[in-house]
Structure formats: C-alpha cells, structure tokens
C-alpha cells in the first residue's frame, strides 16, 4: 500500500504557561496530545472542535510552521529535512482566517503573490503566473497595484487564496477561511474555494467551527477535543449519527433560523 500524503503519529505539542503564584511551577497546556492522523491524496478533511481544542496548533504542525514536542509528521512517507522544505512549501499551502492580518499591508497585490514564487524558486514565468492565479480567483487584473487596505474583505481573501495557489500546491490547509467574512461574501468565497478544489484536484484540510461549511466541502471529518481526536469518519456518518457525546452537543448547538410565521 502506498504511503499517506501526510501522516501524523502520536503527535504532541505542549505549551508551557506562565508560572502561577500558587504552585510556583509552570503549568503545561497539552494543545495537541497523542494525535494520529492520515491524510490521503485527494482527501477533503474537515477539522472541527470547540475553541482551544488544538485545531490551529495541529494545522501549524502539519505545515511544519511549528515543531511537535514529540511524535512525528511525514510527507509522502518521509520525515522532512531542511533540504526538502522548499518543495514541501510549494506543495502544501495555507489560507488563514483573517486576510487583514495575513497580508502584508506594505505590499501591493502583485508583490504579495510574487513573494512565494520568488522565495520558493517557482520555475515558470512569474508575471504570467500572477495573471493566471488572479484569473482563477476571479479578480480583475487592475487590482495588481493596490494595497490590502484598498480592497474589500472578500477581495482580500481572494488575494490570500491567489497567493496560496501561486506555487501550484497539491494540498491546501485552510484555517477558518470564511469566518471573518460577512454572510454574502462568505458564500462567494465558499463557492470559489469549492470550485478551485474540484478543478485543481486539491487535497484539503479545512478547519472550521461552522459545520455547514465542513459538510459542503469535506467528505471526511475529525472532531477534536482537548488536543485529541475523539471521533472521525465520513462527514455524513459523523454529522448524522455522532457517536461521541461531545460531537452530539456540537451538532445540537448549531444555530437554526427561527421559523417565520
Ligand atoms: N503559543 C502558545 N502559547 C501558549 N499556549 C498556546 C499557544 N498557542 C496555543 N496555545 C493554547 O493551546 C490550546 C489550543 O489552541 P489552538 O489555537 O490550537 O485552538 P483552536 O482549536 O485553534 O481554537 P480556536 O477555535 O479559538 O481558533 C489553547 O488552550 C491555547 O490557549
Ligand atoms: Mg484556531
């Protein structure tokens, strides 16, 4: 059998918290604890869980932006060495929640998208690649010379998606990509993401507290609590017949529109 694309084994990430007045020692937060996860090529995997359950910490570990306290992550069966890092970064890209803070305010749209192409030594012509990705995210080319503050929230998130797609990644990790957007823009960006994931055949890890976003984009889901995966399966099975009491609570707490009489 072939290796999973990304595999985490007994992954742990502890954070030492500030010393407390009472004990004098530094308490430890187990943000990710003994977590095993396999991501196969073409998976569309949702990660759900309450605030503080370790979702963003897990994303950073999967992206090699943070180091595990113990346990391992492999990419295509290999532990990553520094020399593989540029290839890994071209292949695995991230979209963050808030494009206002994830885009450098001193850079134009062109410079923002150019940066990963230059840093990661992307081989095609950079200008034509910028044109292509701006088209893919349906942004008008006249936007090239604008700065993030001159864009709407939706346009900014499109630029963030364009930057993530610039190096032609095969994996996209999206941490709450639409939760900073208002309802109508959220719908537009979701449709765009969904179309791009299909057309570019991307493997997706999508973190969202919004279960409807997960059920639209993901076939599989894992539920996190206190740094651990407490339930996993197809999105349909987990959302229709949740086994764990916490997942049942999570699903029951989804707000529904009141019936209008
Ligand atoms: N750099 C850090 N230093 C100390 N504690 C941290 C750090 N980063 C995260 N934590 C703690 O680790 C736990 C998991 O945090 P994380 O950000 O991964 O949660 P999350 O599931 O992404 O939450 P949210 O849904 O609110 O984004 C939390 O208790 C958080 O306070
Ligand atoms: Mg988070």
PDB file of C-alpha atoms and ligand atoms in Angstrom:
ATOM      1  CA  UNK A   1       0.000   0.000   0.000  1.00  0.00           C
ATOM      2  CA  UNK A   2       1.254   3.483  -0.786  1.00  0.00           C
ATOM      3  CA  UNK A   3       2.106   5.969   1.954  1.00  0.00           C
ATOM      4  CA  UNK A   4      -0.424   8.577   3.051  1.00  0.00           C
ATOM      5  CA  UNK A   5       0.344  12.053   1.730  1.00  0.00           C
ATOM      6  CA  UNK A   6       0.716  13.414   5.255  1.00  0.00           C
ATOM      7  CA  UNK A   7       0.807  11.272   8.366  1.00  0.00           C
ATOM      8  CA  UNK A   8       0.954  12.351  11.992  1.00  0.00           C
ATOM      9  CA  UNK A   9       1.912   9.741  14.590  1.00  0.00           C
ATOM     10  CA  UNK A  10       1.385  10.217  18.347  1.00  0.00           C
ATOM     11  CA  UNK A  11       1.774  13.932  17.772  1.00  0.00           C
ATOM     12  CA  UNK A  12       2.089  16.114  20.879  1.00  0.00           C
ATOM     13  CA  UNK A  13       2.563  19.847  21.261  1.00  0.00           C
ATOM     14  CA  UNK A  14       2.848  21.199  24.781  1.00  0.00           C
ATOM     15  CA  UNK A  15       2.975  24.858  25.707  1.00  0.00           C
ATOM     16  CA  UNK A  16       4.475  25.975  28.984  1.00  0.00           C
ATOM     17  CA  UNK A  17       2.215  28.576  30.536  1.00  0.00           C
ATOM     18  CA  UNK A  18       3.379  31.375  32.843  1.00  0.00           C
ATOM     19  CA  UNK A  19       4.290  30.454  36.396  1.00  0.00           C
ATOM     20  CA  UNK A  20       1.358  30.531  38.802  1.00  0.00           C
ATOM     21  CA  UNK A  21       1.513  32.338  42.107  1.00  0.00           C
ATOM     22  CA  UNK A  22       0.261  29.273  43.992  1.00  0.00           C
ATOM     23  CA  UNK A  23       2.432  26.413  42.732  1.00  0.00           C
ATOM     24  CA  UNK A  24       5.426  28.392  41.504  1.00  0.00           C
ATOM     25  CA  UNK A  25       5.914  25.846  38.680  1.00  0.00           C
ATOM     26  CA  UNK A  26       4.949  26.418  35.051  1.00  0.00           C
ATOM     27  CA  UNK A  27       1.770  24.500  34.104  1.00  0.00           C
ATOM     28  CA  UNK A  28       1.735  22.779  30.746  1.00  0.00           C
ATOM     29  CA  UNK A  29      -1.050  23.005  28.175  1.00  0.00           C
ATOM     30  CA  UNK A  30      -1.282  19.872  26.005  1.00  0.00           C
ATOM     31  CA  UNK A  31      -2.542  21.695  22.893  1.00  0.00           C
ATOM     32  CA  UNK A  32      -2.183  18.560  20.761  1.00  0.00           C
ATOM     33  CA  UNK A  33      -1.970  15.232  22.543  1.00  0.00           C
ATOM     34  CA  UNK A  34      -1.159  11.766  21.162  1.00  0.00           C
ATOM     35  CA  UNK A  35      -2.810  12.561  17.884  1.00  0.00           C
ATOM     36  CA  UNK A  36      -2.730  10.142  14.937  1.00  0.00           C
ATOM     37  CA  UNK A  37      -3.921  11.331  11.539  1.00  0.00           C
ATOM     38  CA  UNK A  38      -3.575  10.161   7.957  1.00  0.00           C
ATOM     39  CA  UNK A  39      -4.292  12.459   5.038  1.00  0.00           C
ATOM     40  CA  UNK A  40      -4.527  10.655   1.706  1.00  0.00           C
ATOM     41  CA  UNK A  41      -4.180  12.228  -1.742  1.00  0.00           C
ATOM     42  CA  UNK A  42      -7.496  13.810  -2.716  1.00  0.00           C
ATOM     43  CA  UNK A  43      -8.909  13.812   0.822  1.00  0.00           C
ATOM     44  CA  UNK A  44     -11.162  16.673   1.772  1.00  0.00           C
ATOM     45  CA  UNK A  45     -10.845  16.547   5.509  1.00  0.00           C
ATOM     46  CA  UNK A  46     -12.693  18.792   7.910  1.00  0.00           C
ATOM     47  CA  UNK A  47     -11.389  19.527  11.410  1.00  0.00           C
ATOM     48  CA  UNK A  48     -13.970  20.666  13.943  1.00  0.00           C
ATOM     49  CA  UNK A  49     -13.903  21.270  17.667  1.00  0.00           C
ATOM     50  CA  UNK A  50     -14.573  23.938  20.231  1.00  0.00           C
ATOM     51  CA  UNK A  51     -12.322  26.956  20.674  1.00  0.00           C
ATOM     52  CA  UNK A  52      -8.997  25.969  22.215  1.00  0.00           C
ATOM     53  CA  UNK A  53      -9.274  22.294  21.183  1.00  0.00           C
ATOM     54  CA  UNK A  54      -5.989  22.459  19.251  1.00  0.00           C
ATOM     55  CA  UNK A  55      -7.102  22.900  15.622  1.00  0.00           C
ATOM     56  CA  UNK A  56      -4.754  25.759  14.732  1.00  0.00           C
ATOM     57  CA  UNK A  57      -1.884  24.145  16.615  1.00  0.00           C
ATOM     58  CA  UNK A  58      -2.451  20.973  14.588  1.00  0.00           C
ATOM     59  CA  UNK A  59      -2.528  22.990  11.325  1.00  0.00           C
ATOM     60  CA  UNK A  60       0.778  24.659  12.181  1.00  0.00           C
ATOM     61  CA  UNK A  61       2.348  21.289  12.947  1.00  0.00           C
ATOM     62  CA  UNK A  62       1.074  19.791   9.668  1.00  0.00           C
ATOM     63  CA  UNK A  63       2.512  22.803   7.838  1.00  0.00           C
ATOM     64  CA  UNK A  64       5.857  22.473   9.600  1.00  0.00           C
ATOM     65  CA  UNK A  65       5.459  26.006  10.912  1.00  0.00           C
ATOM     66  CA  UNK A  66       5.810  24.634  14.423  1.00  0.00           C
ATOM     67  CA  UNK A  67       7.714  21.692  15.899  1.00  0.00           C
ATOM     68  CA  UNK A  68       5.990  18.903  17.831  1.00  0.00           C
ATOM     69  CA  UNK A  69       7.074  18.313  21.419  1.00  0.00           C
ATOM     70  CA  UNK A  70       7.070  14.627  20.500  1.00  0.00           C
ATOM     71  CA  UNK A  71       5.710  12.368  17.787  1.00  0.00           C
ATOM     72  CA  UNK A  72       6.298  12.715  14.073  1.00  0.00           C
ATOM     73  CA  UNK A  73       4.918  14.019  10.819  1.00  0.00           C
ATOM     74  CA  UNK A  74       5.822  12.523   7.474  1.00  0.00           C
ATOM     75  CA  UNK A  75       5.131  13.837   3.997  1.00  0.00           C
ATOM     76  CA  UNK A  76       4.863  11.137   1.308  1.00  0.00           C
ATOM     77  CA  UNK A  77       6.354   8.689   3.799  1.00  0.00           C
ATOM     78  CA  UNK A  78       9.440  10.791   4.573  1.00  0.00           C
ATOM     79  CA  UNK A  79      10.364  12.954   7.515  1.00  0.00           C
ATOM     80  CA  UNK A  80      11.088  16.391   6.162  1.00  0.00           C
ATOM     81  CA  UNK A  81      14.640  17.638   6.164  1.00  0.00           C
ATOM     82  CA  UNK A  82      15.641  21.272   5.600  1.00  0.00           C
ATOM     83  CA  UNK A  83      16.647  20.490   2.031  1.00  0.00           C
ATOM     84  CA  UNK A  84      13.098  19.257   1.231  1.00  0.00           C
ATOM     85  CA  UNK A  85      11.465  22.317   2.751  1.00  0.00           C
ATOM     86  CA  UNK A  86      11.158  24.407  -0.441  1.00  0.00           C
ATOM     87  CA  UNK A  87       9.423  21.509  -2.236  1.00  0.00           C
ATOM     88  CA  UNK A  88       7.130  20.975   0.758  1.00  0.00           C
ATOM     89  CA  UNK A  89       6.231  24.682   0.921  1.00  0.00           C
ATOM     90  CA  UNK A  90       5.414  24.745  -2.792  1.00  0.00           C
ATOM     91  CA  UNK A  91       3.153  21.730  -2.347  1.00  0.00           C
ATOM     92  CA  UNK A  92       1.410  22.497   0.937  1.00  0.00           C
ATOM     93  CA  UNK A  93      -0.083  25.958   1.327  1.00  0.00           C
ATOM     94  CA  UNK A  94      -2.226  27.720   3.904  1.00  0.00           C
ATOM     95  CA  UNK A  95      -5.111  30.163   3.956  1.00  0.00           C
ATOM     96  CA  UNK A  96      -5.673  31.927   7.277  1.00  0.00           C
ATOM     97  CA  UNK A  97      -8.831  33.255   8.811  1.00  0.00           C
ATOM     98  CA  UNK A  98      -8.261  36.966   8.553  1.00  0.00           C
ATOM     99  CA  UNK A  99      -6.698  38.328   5.370  1.00  0.00           C
ATOM    100  CA  UNK A 100      -6.393  41.722   7.043  1.00  0.00           C
ATOM    101  CA  UNK A 101      -3.633  40.352   9.261  1.00  0.00           C
ATOM    102  CA  UNK A 102      -2.282  37.631   6.961  1.00  0.00           C
ATOM    103  CA  UNK A 103      -1.494  40.014   4.063  1.00  0.00           C
ATOM    104  CA  UNK A 104       1.433  42.392   4.480  1.00  0.00           C
ATOM    105  CA  UNK A 105      -0.087  45.902   4.411  1.00  0.00           C
ATOM    106  CA  UNK A 106       3.085  47.364   2.833  1.00  0.00           C
ATOM    107  CA  UNK A 107       2.919  45.128  -0.221  1.00  0.00           C
ATOM    108  CA  UNK A 108       0.833  45.500  -3.373  1.00  0.00           C
ATOM    109  CA  UNK A 109      -1.236  42.555  -4.600  1.00  0.00           C
ATOM    110  CA  UNK A 110       1.455  41.850  -7.177  1.00  0.00           C
ATOM    111  CA  UNK A 111       4.212  41.769  -4.544  1.00  0.00           C
ATOM    112  CA  UNK A 112       2.104  39.584  -2.223  1.00  0.00           C
ATOM    113  CA  UNK A 113       1.643  36.912  -4.892  1.00  0.00           C
ATOM    114  CA  UNK A 114       5.184  37.271  -6.200  1.00  0.00           C
ATOM    115  CA  UNK A 115       6.746  36.593  -2.798  1.00  0.00           C
ATOM    116  CA  UNK A 116       6.137  32.814  -2.614  1.00  0.00           C
ATOM    117  CA  UNK A 117       7.089  32.464  -6.294  1.00  0.00           C
ATOM    118  CA  UNK A 118      10.470  34.092  -5.616  1.00  0.00           C
ATOM    119  CA  UNK A 119      11.115  32.597  -2.178  1.00  0.00           C
ATOM    120  CA  UNK A 120      10.213  29.077  -3.271  1.00  0.00           C
ATOM    121  CA  UNK A 121      12.015  29.321  -6.594  1.00  0.00           C
ATOM    122  CA  UNK A 122       8.952  28.682  -8.745  1.00  0.00           C
ATOM    123  CA  UNK A 123      10.129  27.782 -12.233  1.00  0.00           C
ATOM    124  CA  UNK A 124       7.508  29.330 -14.536  1.00  0.00           C
ATOM    125  CA  UNK A 125       7.396  32.972 -15.619  1.00  0.00           C
ATOM    126  CA  UNK A 126       6.318  34.841 -12.508  1.00  0.00           C
ATOM    127  CA  UNK A 127       4.321  37.609 -14.162  1.00  0.00           C
ATOM    128  CA  UNK A 128       2.215  35.218 -16.212  1.00  0.00           C
ATOM    129  CA  UNK A 129       1.668  33.027 -13.144  1.00  0.00           C
ATOM    130  CA  UNK A 130       0.370  36.056 -11.210  1.00  0.00           C
ATOM    131  CA  UNK A 131      -2.020  36.801 -14.084  1.00  0.00           C
ATOM    132  CA  UNK A 132      -3.218  33.187 -14.093  1.00  0.00           C
ATOM    133  CA  UNK A 133      -3.946  32.975 -10.382  1.00  0.00           C
ATOM    134  CA  UNK A 134      -5.704  36.334 -10.316  1.00  0.00           C
ATOM    135  CA  UNK A 135      -7.939  34.982 -13.062  1.00  0.00           C
ATOM    136  CA  UNK A 136      -8.503  31.773 -11.101  1.00  0.00           C
ATOM    137  CA  UNK A 137      -9.732  33.724  -8.093  1.00  0.00           C
ATOM    138  CA  UNK A 138     -11.785  35.965 -10.390  1.00  0.00           C
ATOM    139  CA  UNK A 139     -10.029  39.211  -9.555  1.00  0.00           C
ATOM    140  CA  UNK A 140      -9.712  41.969 -12.107  1.00  0.00           C
ATOM    141  CA  UNK A 141      -6.083  42.435 -13.245  1.00  0.00           C
ATOM    142  CA  UNK A 142      -6.362  46.169 -12.475  1.00  0.00           C
ATOM    143  CA  UNK A 143      -6.061  45.168  -8.838  1.00  0.00           C
ATOM    144  CA  UNK A 144      -2.324  44.379  -9.192  1.00  0.00           C
ATOM    145  CA  UNK A 145      -1.034  47.664  -7.861  1.00  0.00           C
ATOM    146  CA  UNK A 146      -3.437  48.041  -4.961  1.00  0.00           C
ATOM    147  CA  UNK A 147      -2.554  47.561  -1.300  1.00  0.00           C
ATOM    148  CA  UNK A 148      -4.643  45.325   1.021  1.00  0.00           C
ATOM    149  CA  UNK A 149      -6.329  48.302   2.701  1.00  0.00           C
ATOM    150  CA  UNK A 150      -7.636  49.376  -0.721  1.00  0.00           C
ATOM    151  CA  UNK A 151      -9.555  46.087  -1.101  1.00  0.00           C
ATOM    152  CA  UNK A 152     -12.817  44.761   0.310  1.00  0.00           C
ATOM    153  CA  UNK A 153     -12.738  41.842   2.780  1.00  0.00           C
ATOM    154  CA  UNK A 154     -13.784  39.415   0.034  1.00  0.00           C
ATOM    155  CA  UNK A 155     -11.163  40.739  -2.393  1.00  0.00           C
ATOM    156  CA  UNK A 156      -8.514  40.414   0.306  1.00  0.00           C
ATOM    157  CA  UNK A 157      -9.430  36.783   0.921  1.00  0.00           C
ATOM    158  CA  UNK A 158      -9.290  36.176  -2.865  1.00  0.00           C
ATOM    159  CA  UNK A 159      -5.755  37.613  -2.857  1.00  0.00           C
ATOM    160  CA  UNK A 160      -4.863  35.301   0.052  1.00  0.00           C
ATOM    161  CA  UNK A 161      -6.224  32.346  -1.943  1.00  0.00           C
ATOM    162  CA  UNK A 162      -4.300  33.502  -5.036  1.00  0.00           C
ATOM    163  CA  UNK A 163      -1.101  33.677  -3.001  1.00  0.00           C
ATOM    164  CA  UNK A 164      -1.714  30.186  -1.633  1.00  0.00           C
ATOM    165  CA  UNK A 165      -2.340  28.796  -5.127  1.00  0.00           C
ATOM    166  CA  UNK A 166       0.552  30.626  -6.799  1.00  0.00           C
ATOM    167  CA  UNK A 167       3.086  27.805  -6.454  1.00  0.00           C
ATOM    168  CA  UNK A 168       0.593  25.205  -7.733  1.00  0.00           C
ATOM    169  CA  UNK A 169       0.260  23.348  -4.423  1.00  0.00           C
ATOM    170  CA  UNK A 170      -1.368  19.943  -4.184  1.00  0.00           C
ATOM    171  CA  UNK A 171      -2.531  20.468  -0.588  1.00  0.00           C
ATOM    172  CA  UNK A 172      -4.407  23.389   0.871  1.00  0.00           C
ATOM    173  CA  UNK A 173      -4.781  23.841   4.622  1.00  0.00           C
ATOM    174  CA  UNK A 174      -7.443  26.425   5.383  1.00  0.00           C
ATOM    175  CA  UNK A 175      -7.898  27.665   8.966  1.00  0.00           C
ATOM    176  CA  UNK A 176     -11.350  29.261   9.281  1.00  0.00           C
ATOM    177  CA  UNK A 177     -11.056  30.750   5.765  1.00  0.00           C
ATOM    178  CA  UNK A 178     -14.503  32.356   5.721  1.00  0.00           C
ATOM    179  CA  UNK A 179     -15.326  33.093   9.325  1.00  0.00           C
ATOM    180  CA  UNK A 180     -14.076  36.709   9.191  1.00  0.00           C
ATOM    181  CA  UNK A 181     -16.372  37.476   6.242  1.00  0.00           C
ATOM    182  CA  UNK A 182     -19.958  38.645   6.160  1.00  0.00           C
ATOM    183  CA  UNK A 183     -22.637  36.215   5.029  1.00  0.00           C
ATOM    184  CA  UNK A 184     -22.876  37.074   1.318  1.00  0.00           C
ATOM    185  CA  UNK A 185     -19.131  37.355   0.796  1.00  0.00           C
ATOM    186  CA  UNK A 186     -18.687  34.116   2.725  1.00  0.00           C
ATOM    187  CA  UNK A 187     -20.967  32.380   0.218  1.00  0.00           C
ATOM    188  CA  UNK A 188     -18.991  33.767  -2.756  1.00  0.00           C
ATOM    189  CA  UNK A 189     -15.655  32.686  -1.276  1.00  0.00           C
ATOM    190  CA  UNK A 190     -17.032  29.242  -0.400  1.00  0.00           C
ATOM    191  CA  UNK A 191     -18.221  28.744  -3.966  1.00  0.00           C
ATOM    192  CA  UNK A 192     -14.863  29.901  -5.287  1.00  0.00           C
ATOM    193  CA  UNK A 193     -12.953  27.575  -2.951  1.00  0.00           C
ATOM    194  CA  UNK A 194     -15.208  24.664  -3.722  1.00  0.00           C
ATOM    195  CA  UNK A 195     -14.748  25.187  -7.491  1.00  0.00           C
ATOM    196  CA  UNK A 196     -10.972  25.521  -7.189  1.00  0.00           C
ATOM    197  CA  UNK A 197     -10.643  22.416  -5.017  1.00  0.00           C
ATOM    198  CA  UNK A 198     -12.531  20.424  -7.692  1.00  0.00           C
ATOM    199  CA  UNK A 199     -10.856  21.901 -10.757  1.00  0.00           C
ATOM    200  CA  UNK A 200      -7.320  21.825  -9.352  1.00  0.00           C
ATOM    201  CA  UNK A 201      -7.886  18.481  -7.631  1.00  0.00           C
ATOM    202  CA  UNK A 202      -6.559  19.755  -4.333  1.00  0.00           C
ATOM    203  CA  UNK A 203      -6.215  17.787  -1.140  1.00  0.00           C
ATOM    204  CA  UNK A 204      -7.920  19.883   1.509  1.00  0.00           C
ATOM    205  CA  UNK A 205      -7.660  20.189   5.277  1.00  0.00           C
ATOM    206  CA  UNK A 206     -10.364  22.615   6.341  1.00  0.00           C
ATOM    207  CA  UNK A 207     -10.633  23.885   9.880  1.00  0.00           C
ATOM    208  CA  UNK A 208     -13.956  25.480  10.671  1.00  0.00           C
ATOM    209  CA  UNK A 209     -16.263  25.896  13.604  1.00  0.00           C
ATOM    210  CA  UNK A 210     -19.080  26.161  11.047  1.00  0.00           C
ATOM    211  CA  UNK A 211     -20.351  22.624  10.480  1.00  0.00           C
ATOM    212  CA  UNK A 212     -22.291  23.658   7.367  1.00  0.00           C
ATOM    213  CA  UNK A 213     -19.027  24.797   5.744  1.00  0.00           C
ATOM    214  CA  UNK A 214     -17.446  21.445   6.590  1.00  0.00           C
ATOM    215  CA  UNK A 215     -20.374  19.436   5.257  1.00  0.00           C
ATOM    216  CA  UNK A 216     -20.281  21.377   1.973  1.00  0.00           C
ATOM    217  CA  UNK A 217     -16.581  20.981   1.277  1.00  0.00           C
ATOM    218  CA  UNK A 218     -15.415  17.882   3.137  1.00  0.00           C
ATOM    219  CA  UNK A 219     -16.174  14.169   2.759  1.00  0.00           C
ATOM    220  CA  UNK A 220     -14.325  13.244   5.933  1.00  0.00           C
ATOM    221  CA  UNK A 221     -14.195  14.898   9.310  1.00  0.00           C
ATOM    222  CA  UNK A 222     -12.304  14.635  12.584  1.00  0.00           C
ATOM    223  CA  UNK A 223     -13.642  16.067  15.829  1.00  0.00           C
ATOM    224  CA  UNK A 224     -11.061  17.468  18.245  1.00  0.00           C
ATOM    225  CA  UNK A 225     -11.343  17.984  21.952  1.00  0.00           C
ATOM    226  CA  UNK A 226      -8.531  18.914  24.350  1.00  0.00           C
ATOM    227  CA  UNK A 227      -5.916  18.272  21.690  1.00  0.00           C
ATOM    228  CA  UNK A 228      -7.178  14.795  20.802  1.00  0.00           C
ATOM    229  CA  UNK A 229      -9.292  13.372  18.012  1.00  0.00           C
ATOM    230  CA  UNK A 230     -12.351  11.984  19.732  1.00  0.00           C
ATOM    231  CA  UNK A 231     -14.317  10.980  16.634  1.00  0.00           C
ATOM    232  CA  UNK A 232     -13.665  10.594  12.919  1.00  0.00           C
ATOM    233  CA  UNK A 233     -15.383   9.239   9.843  1.00  0.00           C
ATOM    234  CA  UNK A 234     -17.260  10.365   6.772  1.00  0.00           C
ATOM    235  CA  UNK A 235     -18.867  13.756   7.284  1.00  0.00           C
ATOM    236  CA  UNK A 236     -22.247  12.222   6.589  1.00  0.00           C
ATOM    237  CA  UNK A 237     -21.875   9.500   9.242  1.00  0.00           C
ATOM    238  CA  UNK A 238     -20.368  11.750  11.902  1.00  0.00           C
ATOM    239  CA  UNK A 239     -22.912  14.532  11.437  1.00  0.00           C
ATOM    240  CA  UNK A 240     -25.939  12.233  11.076  1.00  0.00           C
ATOM    241  CA  UNK A 241     -25.094   9.696  13.734  1.00  0.00           C
ATOM    242  CA  UNK A 242     -22.466  11.169  16.033  1.00  0.00           C
ATOM    243  CA  UNK A 243     -21.130   8.559  18.466  1.00  0.00           C
ATOM    244  CA  UNK A 244     -19.383  10.744  20.989  1.00  0.00           C
ATOM    245  CA  UNK A 245     -21.457  12.784  23.390  1.00  0.00           C
ATOM    246  CA  UNK A 246     -19.333  15.875  22.729  1.00  0.00           C
ATOM    247  CA  UNK A 247     -19.965  15.624  18.960  1.00  0.00           C
ATOM    248  CA  UNK A 248     -23.682  15.275  19.689  1.00  0.00           C
ATOM    249  CA  UNK A 249     -23.510  18.529  21.695  1.00  0.00           C
ATOM    250  CA  UNK A 250     -21.522  20.243  18.952  1.00  0.00           C
ATOM    251  CA  UNK A 251     -24.137  19.323  16.350  1.00  0.00           C
ATOM    252  CA  UNK A 252     -27.060  20.150  18.619  1.00  0.00           C
ATOM    253  CA  UNK A 253     -25.607  23.610  19.236  1.00  0.00           C
ATOM    254  CA  UNK A 254     -25.678  24.618  15.551  1.00  0.00           C
ATOM    255  CA  UNK A 255     -27.989  27.644  15.425  1.00  0.00           C
ATOM    256  CA  UNK A 256     -31.045  27.264  13.230  1.00  0.00           C
ATOM    257  CA  UNK A 257     -33.154  30.008  11.714  1.00  0.00           C
ATOM    258  CA  UNK A 258     -36.372  30.587  13.650  1.00  0.00           C
ATOM    259  CA  UNK A 259     -39.480  29.547  11.733  1.00  0.00           C
ATOM    260  CA  UNK A 260     -41.187  32.621  10.310  1.00  0.00           C
ATOM    261  CA  UNK A 261     -44.950  32.516  10.731  1.00  0.00           C
TER     262      UNK A 261
HETATM  263  N1  LIG B   1       1.844  29.934  21.601  1.00  0.00           N
HETATM  264  C1  LIG B   1       1.084  29.468  22.573  1.00  0.00           C
HETATM  265  N2  LIG B   1       1.461  29.570  23.875  1.00  0.00           N
HETATM  266  C2  LIG B   1       0.713  29.052  24.876  1.00  0.00           C
HETATM  267  N3  LIG B   1      -0.458  28.411  24.675  1.00  0.00           N
HETATM  268  C3  LIG B   1      -0.891  28.289  23.404  1.00  0.00           C
HETATM  269  C4  LIG B   1      -0.156  28.806  22.287  1.00  0.00           C
HETATM  270  N4  LIG B   1      -0.831  28.523  21.148  1.00  0.00           N
HETATM  271  C5  LIG B   1      -1.942  27.870  21.537  1.00  0.00           C
HETATM  272  N5  LIG B   1      -1.969  27.718  22.870  1.00  0.00           N
HETATM  273  C6  LIG B   1      -3.014  27.057  23.666  1.00  0.00           C
HETATM  274  O1  LIG B   1      -3.234  25.767  23.095  1.00  0.00           O
HETATM  275  C7  LIG B   1      -4.608  25.443  23.067  1.00  0.00           C
HETATM  276  C8  LIG B   1      -5.059  25.171  21.631  1.00  0.00           C
HETATM  277  O2  LIG B   1      -5.007  26.391  20.899  1.00  0.00           O
HETATM  278  P1  LIG B   1      -5.451  26.484  19.363  1.00  0.00           P
HETATM  279  O3  LIG B   1      -5.170  27.868  18.923  1.00  0.00           O
HETATM  280  O4  LIG B   1      -4.770  25.384  18.615  1.00  0.00           O
HETATM  281  O5  LIG B   1      -7.018  26.198  19.451  1.00  0.00           O
HETATM  282  P2  LIG B   1      -8.122  26.269  18.305  1.00  0.00           P
HETATM  283  O6  LIG B   1      -8.843  24.965  18.324  1.00  0.00           O
HETATM  284  O7  LIG B   1      -7.489  26.678  17.016  1.00  0.00           O
HETATM  285  O8  LIG B   1      -9.084  27.421  18.861  1.00  0.00           O
HETATM  286  P3  LIG B   1      -9.981  28.489  18.040  1.00  0.00           P
HETATM  287  O9  LIG B   1     -11.181  27.728  17.513  1.00  0.00           O
HETATM  288  O10 LIG B   1     -10.360  29.504  19.064  1.00  0.00           O
HETATM  289  O11 LIG B   1      -9.137  29.066  16.934  1.00  0.00           O
HETATM  290  C9  LIG B   1      -5.331  26.620  23.710  1.00  0.00           C
HETATM  291  O12 LIG B   1      -5.534  26.327  25.065  1.00  0.00           O
HETATM  292  C10 LIG B   1      -4.357  27.771  23.561  1.00  0.00           C
HETATM  293  O13 LIG B   1      -4.510  28.721  24.581  1.00  0.00           O
HETATM  294 MG1  LIG B   2      -7.747  28.362  15.751  1.00  0.00          MG
END
